[in-house]
Coordinates of C-alpha atoms and ligand atoms in Angstrom, one line a residue:
M688 CA -8.0 29.7 -18.3
Y689 CA -6.6 28.3 -14.6
S690 CA -6.9 30.7 -11.8
T691 CA -3.7 32.6 -11.1
S692 CA -5.3 32.8 -6.7
Y693 CA -4.6 29.6 -5.6
V694 CA -4.2 31.0 -1.6
D695 CA -7.5 32.4 -2.6
D696 CA -9.4 29.4 -3.9
I697 CA -7.6 27.1 -1.3
R698 CA -10.0 29.7 1.2
Q699 CA -12.7 29.0 -0.3
I700 CA -12.3 25.6 -0.3
K701 CA -14.3 23.2 1.5
E702 CA -11.4 20.6 3.9
E703 CA -13.5 17.9 3.9
N704 CA -12.9 17.3 1.0
P705 CA -9.1 16.0 -0.3
F706 CA -10.6 15.8 -4.5
E707 CA -10.8 19.4 -4.2
S708 CA -7.5 20.1 -2.4
M709 CA -5.8 17.7 -5.1
M710 CA -6.6 19.9 -7.5
S711 CA -6.2 22.7 -6.7
R712 CA -2.2 22.2 -5.6
F713 CA -3.0 20.8 -9.2
D714 CA -3.8 24.5 -10.6
R715 CA -0.6 25.9 -8.3
A716 CA 1.1 24.0 -10.2
A717 CA 0.2 24.6 -13.6
H718 CA 0.0 27.8 -12.4
L719 CA 4.6 27.7 -11.4
L720 CA 4.9 26.2 -14.2
A721 CA 3.2 28.1 -16.8
L722 CA 1.6 25.8 -18.0
D723 CA 0.2 26.6 -22.2
P724 CA -3.4 26.6 -21.8
D725 CA -3.8 24.3 -24.2
L726 CA -2.5 21.6 -22.3
Y727 CA -4.4 23.2 -18.6
A728 CA -6.9 22.5 -21.0
V729 CA -6.9 18.5 -21.3
L730 CA -4.5 17.4 -18.7
R731 CA -7.6 18.5 -16.2
V732 CA -10.1 16.6 -17.4
P733 CA -10.6 12.0 -17.4
N734 CA -10.4 11.3 -21.3
R735 CA -12.9 8.6 -20.9
E736 CA -15.6 8.3 -18.6
L737 CA -17.4 5.3 -18.4
K738 CA -21.0 4.2 -16.1
V739 CA -22.2 1.2 -16.7
Y740 CA -25.5 -0.5 -15.5
I741 CA -25.2 -3.6 -14.6
P742 CA -27.5 -6.6 -13.8
T743 CA -27.6 -9.2 -11.8
R744 CA -28.9 -12.3 -10.4
M745 CA -28.9 -11.8 -6.5
D746 CA -29.8 -14.7 -4.4
S747 CA -33.5 -14.7 -3.7
G748 CA -34.0 -15.2 -7.7
R749 CA -35.0 -11.7 -9.3
I750 CA -31.9 -9.2 -10.9
Q751 CA -30.4 -6.3 -9.5
V752 CA -29.0 -3.5 -11.5
F753 CA -25.8 -1.7 -10.1
E754 CA -23.9 1.9 -11.8
G755 CA -20.2 1.6 -11.3
Y756 CA -17.9 2.8 -13.4
R757 CA -14.3 3.4 -15.1
V758 CA -13.1 6.5 -15.6
Q759 CA -9.6 7.1 -17.6
H760 CA -8.2 10.5 -16.9
N761 CA -5.0 9.8 -18.9
F762 CA -2.7 7.9 -20.9
A763 CA -0.3 9.8 -22.7
R764 CA 2.5 7.7 -20.2
G765 CA 1.0 4.4 -21.8
P766 CA -2.2 2.1 -20.3
A767 CA -4.0 3.6 -17.6
K768 CA -3.5 2.1 -14.6
G769 CA -6.0 2.9 -11.1
G770 CA -8.1 0.8 -8.8
I771 CA -11.6 -0.2 -8.6
R772 CA -13.9 0.0 -5.4
Y773 CA -17.0 -1.3 -4.1
S774 CA -18.8 0.7 -1.8
P775 CA -22.1 2.4 -1.7
D776 CA -20.7 6.3 -0.8
V777 CA -18.6 5.4 -5.0
S778 CA -19.7 8.4 -7.3
L779 CA -18.5 9.5 -11.0
D780 CA -17.0 12.6 -9.4
E781 CA -14.7 10.7 -5.9
V782 CA -13.7 8.6 -9.3
R783 CA -12.8 11.1 -11.9
A784 CA -10.7 12.7 -9.3
L785 CA -9.2 9.2 -8.0
A786 CA -8.1 8.9 -11.3
A787 CA -6.3 12.2 -11.6
W788 CA -4.7 11.0 -8.8
M789 CA -3.1 7.8 -11.2
T790 CA -2.0 9.8 -12.9
W791 CA -0.2 12.5 -11.1
K792 CA 1.2 9.0 -8.3
C793 CA 2.4 6.7 -12.0
A794 CA 4.4 9.7 -13.8
V795 CA 6.2 10.8 -10.0
V796 CA 7.7 7.5 -9.0
N797 CA 8.2 7.1 -13.4
V798 CA 6.5 4.2 -14.7
P799 CA 5.0 4.4 -18.0
F800 CA 1.0 4.2 -16.7
G801 CA -1.8 6.9 -16.4
G802 CA -4.2 6.9 -14.6
A803 CA -8.0 5.9 -13.7
K804 CA -9.9 5.0 -11.2
G805 CA -12.8 2.6 -10.9
G806 CA -16.2 1.7 -8.1
I807 CA -19.8 0.4 -7.9
I808 CA -22.0 1.9 -6.4
C809 CA -22.9 -1.3 -3.7
D810 CA -22.9 -2.8 0.2
P811 CA -20.1 -5.8 0.2
Q812 CA -21.1 -6.2 3.1
V813 CA -24.6 -6.7 2.5
M814 CA -23.8 -8.9 -0.8
S815 CA -23.2 -12.7 -1.3
N816 CA -20.0 -13.9 -2.5
G817 CA -22.0 -15.4 -5.8
E818 CA -23.8 -11.7 -5.4
L819 CA -19.9 -10.5 -5.2
E820 CA -18.7 -12.7 -7.8
R821 CA -22.0 -11.9 -10.8
M822 CA -21.6 -8.3 -10.1
T823 CA -18.2 -7.9 -11.1
R824 CA -18.1 -10.5 -13.5
R825 CA -20.6 -8.6 -15.3
Y826 CA -18.5 -5.4 -14.6
A827 CA -16.2 -7.0 -16.4
A828 CA -18.5 -8.0 -19.2
E829 CA -19.1 -3.9 -19.7
L830 CA -16.0 -2.9 -19.7
L831 CA -14.5 -5.8 -22.5
D832 CA -13.4 -2.5 -24.4
F833 CA -12.1 -0.5 -22.8
I834 CA -9.2 -2.4 -20.5
G835 CA -5.9 -4.5 -21.3
P836 CA -3.0 -5.1 -21.0
E837 CA -2.3 -1.9 -23.1
K838 CA -5.4 -0.3 -22.2
D839 CA -6.2 0.0 -19.0
V840 CA -5.2 -2.3 -16.5
P841 CA -7.3 -2.3 -12.8
A842 CA -6.1 -2.6 -9.4
P843 CA -8.2 -3.7 -5.7
D844 CA -9.5 -0.9 -4.1
M845 CA -11.8 0.0 -1.2
N846 CA -13.7 -2.8 0.0
T847 CA -12.0 -5.7 -3.6
N848 CA -9.1 -7.8 -3.4
E849 CA -7.1 -10.0 -5.3
Q850 CA -10.5 -12.1 -5.7
T851 CA -12.2 -10.0 -7.4
M852 CA -9.1 -9.4 -9.9
A853 CA -8.8 -13.0 -10.2
W854 CA -12.8 -13.4 -11.6
I855 CA -12.2 -10.0 -13.9
M856 CA -9.2 -11.9 -15.0
D857 CA -11.1 -15.5 -16.5
T858 CA -14.2 -12.8 -16.9
Y859 CA -12.2 -11.1 -19.7
S860 CA -9.6 -14.5 -20.5
M861 CA -12.4 -16.1 -21.1
H862 CA -14.0 -13.4 -24.3
A863 CA -10.0 -13.1 -24.9
R864 CA -10.5 -17.1 -25.6
H865 CA -6.8 -17.4 -23.6
T866 CA -5.0 -16.4 -20.2
V867 CA -4.6 -12.7 -20.3
T868 CA -3.0 -12.3 -16.8
A869 CA -1.6 -8.9 -17.4
V870 CA -5.7 -7.8 -17.4
V871 CA -5.1 -6.1 -14.1
T872 CA -2.7 -6.2 -10.8
G873 CA -3.1 -7.8 -7.8
K874 CA -3.6 -11.0 -8.4
P875 CA -3.0 -13.9 -6.0
I876 CA 0.5 -15.0 -7.1
D877 CA -0.3 -18.1 -8.3
L878 CA -2.5 -16.3 -11.1
G879 CA 0.2 -13.9 -11.8
G880 CA 0.6 -12.2 -9.1
S881 CA 3.9 -10.6 -7.7
S882 CA 6.2 -11.8 -5.4
G883 CA 6.7 -9.2 -2.3
R884 CA 2.7 -6.5 -3.7
R885 CA 1.0 -7.4 -0.1
E886 CA 4.5 -5.1 1.4
A887 CA 4.7 -2.5 -1.0
T888 CA 3.2 0.0 -0.3
G889 CA 4.9 -0.5 3.6
R890 CA 8.2 -0.7 2.2
G891 CA 8.3 1.9 -0.4
I892 CA 7.8 4.2 3.0
L893 CA 10.7 2.8 4.3
F894 CA 12.7 3.2 1.9
V895 CA 11.9 7.0 1.4
I896 CA 12.1 7.4 5.3
N897 CA 15.6 5.9 4.7
E898 CA 16.3 9.0 2.1
A899 CA 14.5 11.6 4.2
I900 CA 15.6 11.5 7.5
K901 CA 19.4 11.6 6.2
R902 CA 18.5 15.1 5.8
F903 CA 18.4 15.6 9.0
K904 CA 21.4 13.0 9.5
M905 CA 19.9 11.2 11.7
T906 CA 20.1 7.8 12.4
P907 CA 17.4 5.0 12.3
A908 CA 17.5 3.5 16.1
E909 CA 18.0 7.5 16.9
T910 CA 14.2 8.3 14.5
R911 CA 11.0 7.9 16.9
V912 CA 7.6 7.4 14.3
V913 CA 4.0 7.2 15.3
V914 CA 2.5 6.4 12.8
Q915 CA -1.8 6.0 12.3
G916 CA -3.0 2.6 11.0
S917 CA -2.1 -0.6 11.2
G918 CA -3.9 -2.3 7.8
N919 CA -1.7 -2.5 5.3
V920 CA 0.0 0.8 5.1
G921 CA 0.0 1.3 8.1
G922 CA 1.0 -1.9 10.0
I923 CA 3.1 -4.0 7.6
G924 CA 4.6 -0.5 7.3
A925 CA 5.2 0.5 11.1
E926 CA 6.4 -4.0 10.9
L927 CA 9.1 -2.6 8.4
L928 CA 10.6 0.2 10.5
H929 CA 11.0 -2.1 13.8
Q930 CA 12.2 -4.4 11.4
A931 CA 15.0 -2.0 9.6
G932 CA 15.4 -0.5 14.0
Y933 CA 13.5 2.7 14.1
K934 CA 11.9 3.4 17.4
V935 CA 7.7 3.5 16.6
V936 CA 6.7 4.7 19.4
A937 CA 2.2 4.4 18.2
I938 CA 0.1 3.2 16.2
S939 CA -3.1 3.1 16.6
D940 CA -6.4 1.9 14.7
I941 CA -9.6 3.2 14.1
H942 CA -10.3 2.9 17.5
G943 CA -7.4 5.0 19.0
G944 CA -4.0 4.4 19.6
I945 CA -1.2 3.3 22.5
Y946 CA 2.5 5.5 22.7
N947 CA 5.2 4.6 24.6
P948 CA 8.3 7.4 24.2
H949 CA 10.9 4.0 25.0
G950 CA 9.4 2.6 21.3
I951 CA 7.3 -0.2 21.0
D952 CA 7.5 -4.2 20.1
I953 CA 5.6 -3.8 16.9
P954 CA 5.2 -6.8 15.7
D955 CA 3.7 -8.5 18.8
A956 CA 1.5 -5.4 19.0
L957 CA 0.3 -6.7 15.9
R958 CA -0.2 -9.8 16.6
Y959 CA -2.1 -8.4 20.3
L960 CA -4.5 -5.8 17.5
R961 CA -4.7 -9.5 14.8
T962 CA -5.6 -11.8 18.3
T963 CA -8.9 -9.2 20.1
R964 CA -9.4 -6.9 17.4
S965 CA -8.2 -3.8 19.7
F966 CA -5.2 -2.6 21.4
E967 CA -7.4 -2.1 24.3
D968 CA -5.2 -3.6 27.5
Y969 CA -1.9 -3.6 26.0
E970 CA 0.5 -3.5 28.1
G971 CA 2.9 -0.9 29.2
V972 CA 1.1 1.8 26.9
E973 CA -0.4 5.1 27.2
F974 CA -3.2 5.2 25.2
V975 CA -4.3 8.3 22.9
N976 CA -6.5 8.7 20.0
N977 CA -6.1 10.0 17.3
Q978 CA -6.4 13.4 17.4
E979 CA -3.8 12.7 20.1
L980 CA -1.8 10.4 18.1
L981 CA -0.5 13.1 15.4
E982 CA 0.6 15.3 17.8
L983 CA 2.7 13.3 20.3
D984 CA 7.3 14.2 20.5
C985 CA 8.3 12.6 17.3
D986 CA 9.9 12.8 14.6
V987 CA 8.0 10.9 11.7
L988 CA 4.3 11.0 11.6
V989 CA 3.0 8.6 8.9
P990 CA -0.6 8.6 8.9
A991 CA -1.6 5.5 7.0
A992 CA -5.3 5.9 7.7
T993 CA -7.3 7.6 6.2
E994 CA -7.9 10.6 5.0
N995 CA -8.2 14.9 5.8
Q996 CA -6.9 13.9 9.1
I997 CA -3.9 16.9 9.4
T998 CA -6.1 20.3 8.8
S999 CA -5.8 24.0 9.6
Q1000 CA -7.4 23.0 12.4
N1001 CA -3.9 20.8 14.1
A1002 CA -1.4 21.2 11.1
D1003 CA 0.4 24.1 13.9
K1004 CA 0.0 21.4 16.4
L1005 CA 2.5 18.9 14.6
K1006 CA 5.8 18.3 16.1
C1007 CA 6.9 15.3 13.8
K1008 CA 10.4 17.1 11.6
V1009 CA 8.8 14.5 9.0
L1010 CA 5.4 14.3 7.7
A1011 CA 5.4 10.0 5.6
E1012 CA 1.6 10.6 3.8
G1013 CA 0.9 6.8 3.5
A1014 CA -3.0 8.0 3.0
N1015 CA -3.7 8.6 0.3
G1016 CA -4.4 12.7 1.1
P1017 CA -4.2 12.7 4.4
T1018 CA -3.3 16.6 4.8
T1019 CA -5.8 19.4 3.0
A1020 CA -4.0 21.7 1.6
S1021 CA -5.2 24.4 3.9
A1022 CA -2.7 22.8 5.7
D1023 CA 0.4 22.8 3.1
E1024 CA 1.5 25.9 3.8
I1025 CA 1.5 26.0 7.7
L1026 CA 3.7 22.7 7.9
H1027 CA 5.5 24.4 5.3
N1028 CA 6.0 27.8 7.6
K1029 CA 7.1 24.9 10.8
G1030 CA 9.4 23.9 8.5
V1031 CA 8.3 19.7 8.6
F1032 CA 9.6 17.9 5.6
V1033 CA 6.5 16.1 3.5
I1034 CA 7.1 12.8 1.4
P1035 CA 3.5 13.7 -0.3
D1036 CA 1.3 10.7 -0.9
I1037 CA 1.8 10.5 -4.0
L1038 CA 5.4 10.0 -3.7
A1039 CA 5.5 8.1 -0.6
N1040 CA 2.7 5.4 -1.2
A1041 CA 4.2 5.0 -5.1
G1042 CA 5.5 1.9 -4.0
G1043 CA 1.9 0.2 -4.3
V1044 CA 2.0 1.2 -7.9
T1045 CA 5.4 0.7 -8.5
V1046 CA 5.0 -2.7 -8.1
S1047 CA 2.0 -3.4 -9.8
Y1048 CA 3.9 -2.5 -12.5
F1049 CA 6.3 -4.5 -11.3
E1050 CA 3.4 -7.7 -11.5
W1051 CA 2.3 -6.3 -14.9
V1052 CA 5.9 -6.7 -16.3
Q1053 CA 6.0 -10.5 -14.8
D1054 CA 3.4 -11.5 -16.0
R1055 CA 4.3 -10.1 -20.2
M1056 CA 7.2 -11.2 -19.9
G1057 CA 6.1 -14.9 -18.7
Y1058 CA 9.3 -14.5 -16.3
F1059 CA 8.3 -13.8 -12.3
W1060 CA 11.4 -12.2 -10.1
R1061 CA 12.4 -13.5 -6.4
E1062 CA 10.9 -11.5 -3.7
D1063 CA 14.4 -10.2 -2.5
V1064 CA 14.6 -9.3 -6.7
V1065 CA 11.2 -6.8 -6.6
N1066 CA 12.4 -4.9 -3.2
E1067 CA 15.9 -4.8 -4.8
R1068 CA 13.9 -2.8 -8.0
L1069 CA 11.4 -1.6 -5.4
Q1070 CA 14.0 0.7 -3.2
D1071 CA 15.6 1.6 -6.5
K1072 CA 13.1 3.0 -7.9
M1073 CA 11.9 4.7 -5.0
V1074 CA 15.0 6.6 -3.2
A1075 CA 15.6 7.9 -7.8
S1076 CA 11.9 8.9 -7.2
F1077 CA 12.5 10.8 -4.2
N1078 CA 15.7 12.3 -5.1
D1079 CA 14.2 13.7 -8.2
L1080 CA 11.5 15.2 -6.5
C1081 CA 14.5 17.3 -3.7
R1082 CA 16.2 18.0 -6.2
Y1083 CA 13.4 19.9 -8.1
A1084 CA 11.7 20.8 -5.3
D1085 CA 15.6 22.7 -4.8
S1086 CA 15.2 23.7 -8.2
H1087 CA 12.0 25.5 -8.4
S1088 CA 12.2 26.5 -4.9
V1089 CA 9.2 25.5 -4.1
D1090 CA 8.0 22.8 -1.2
T1091 CA 8.1 19.1 -1.6
R1092 CA 4.2 18.9 -2.0
T1093 CA 4.2 21.3 -4.8
A1094 CA 7.0 19.6 -6.5
A1095 CA 5.6 16.0 -6.7
Y1096 CA 2.1 17.8 -8.8
M1097 CA 5.1 19.7 -11.4
L1098 CA 7.4 17.4 -11.4
A1099 CA 4.5 15.1 -12.9
I1100 CA 2.5 17.4 -15.0
D1101 CA 6.0 18.0 -16.6
R1102 CA 6.0 14.6 -17.1
V1103 CA 2.8 14.3 -18.8
A1104 CA 3.0 17.3 -20.3
Y1105 CA 5.8 17.0 -22.0
D1106 CA 5.1 13.7 -23.7
T1107 CA 1.6 15.4 -24.2
R1108 CA 3.3 17.9 -25.9
M1109 CA 5.5 15.5 -28.1
R1110 CA 3.3 13.3 -29.3
G1111 CA 1.4 16.4 -30.2
F1112 CA -2.4 16.9 -30.1
Y1113 CA -5.1 14.9 -32.8
A1114 CA -7.2 17.8 -32.6
Ligands
NAD933 P1 -6.4 -0.9 5.8 O1 -7.9 -1.5 5.6 O2 -6.1 -2.1 5.4 O3 -5.8 -0.1 7.4 C1 -6.9 1.2 7.7 C2 -5.8 1.3 8.7 O4 -7.1 2.7 9.2 C3 -6.8 0.2 9.8 O5 -5.8 0.5 10.8 C4 -8.4 1.2 10.8 O6 -8.4 1.0 11.6 C5 -7.0 2.8 10.0 N1 -8.4 3.7 10.3 C6 -9.2 3.0 9.1 N2 -9.7 4.5 9.9 C7 -9.6 5.6 10.6 C8 -10.0 6.4 10.7 N3 -10.9 7.3 10.4 N4 -9.3 6.9 12.5 C9 -8.1 6.2 12.3 N5 -7.2 5.5 12.2 C10 -8.7 4.6 10.6 O7 -6.9 -0.5 4.5 P2 -4.9 0.3 4.2 O8 -4.9 -0.9 3.0 O9 -3.7 0.3 5.0 O10 -5.4 2.2 2.8 C11 -4.6 3.2 4.2 C12 -4.5 3.9 3.8 O11 -3.4 4.5 2.4 C13 -6.3 4.9 2.9 O12 -5.8 6.1 2.7 C14 -5.9 3.8 1.4 O13 -5.7 5.2 0.0 C15 -4.2 4.6 1.3 N6 -3.1 3.4 0.3 C16 -3.2 2.3 0.4 C17 -2.6 1.3 -0.9 C18 -2.4 -0.2 -0.6 O14 -1.4 -0.5 -0.9 N7 -3.2 -0.7 0.6 C19 -1.6 2.2 -1.1 C20 -2.0 3.5 -1.7 C21 -2.3 3.8 -1.4

């Protein structure tokens, strides 16, 4: 049976672990849904976990054996979907939790995928391109029976990119004896990638913020936004918000941030960052550290850097009306209650940053049709999906009298549970 004491659970969990935060939210949502214990037992665990040992010929001529994983959490709604990360810190536990996270994220935006995640314990910083290619191809070969357009569709994640996806696609295709572009997403555009994929997560954030500010009867021009992070999500998100007329008053990278209450010229600041690799000495702004940045006076806060930024220690100091979670797990479960009591409107990560997986879904669809859409078509379809998902979530939260975080998990679990029940247990 699942726990009924959510509050006690979140007091006991270590705030540092975003995955335990996620699982405690799952338990709370399952409890509120009065989820059938059989469904609970099935959904809380993955469908399948693969551990593979990957012999790789290093440049020295010797073989090194790497350990890799692929966890497929759920297939009830379609093929499993999720990234592959390369890092010395990857563990099966982490990959298992991230796979479940993908199931809920795909369900909340209603794309017909389940969740998966993969990883290899390695340090890509000290590996040559050739070593990375040989390791990736052998990993893909080990997964041949388990991945595929109808089974499980990997994508890039930490320290992997479109080149990694091209190697996996090629390895899979060599064994299939024909080109199978739909086996991975996040590929180079020339090899079956989708227009708009690079900007999709930031663009998705813009679309949900557009909807959220309507609840406060605000217009973009009068909305002050603070963005933590200036990478794929934060940098592109800030640029698109700026273009849409929002007043982005602060932005940061790992070393710290810049603040100007009258607004920052984001394209110029990002050009400066690309050239000098730091915001240091950028003119006409005040410098803040990443902690101070989160507590700045603003209307919308977009944590788009890393996990565990908003905790029980600082949640009370946030001044935003809307928290749009660009990163995965930027808020701990213990901070949820504080934010709720303060009346902060949270757009939870599994919705706010789901623009990426949504356009990955579009990439898979385009690959299977062999027909590619113009970028404006991709963006328009992304907007439809994000706006509809935002409205579904708000309706669900209102009708169940729960906060948006809880609603996101309840909605996702409800969808997956319904489909599982309709298919019936093959048990
Ligand atoms: P990125 O590597 O492109 O950028 C990360 C940014 O955060 C950089 O500006 C970096 O300097 C900054 N940063 C890193 N560590 C920091 C720290 N400890 N404190 C403050 N700033 C820090 O990564 P990204 O692709 O933009 O991803 C950011 C987050 O969004 C991650 O949580 C990722 O899992 C999540 N996410 C990304 C996508 C995507 O499509 N890229 C999709 C969904 C979720």
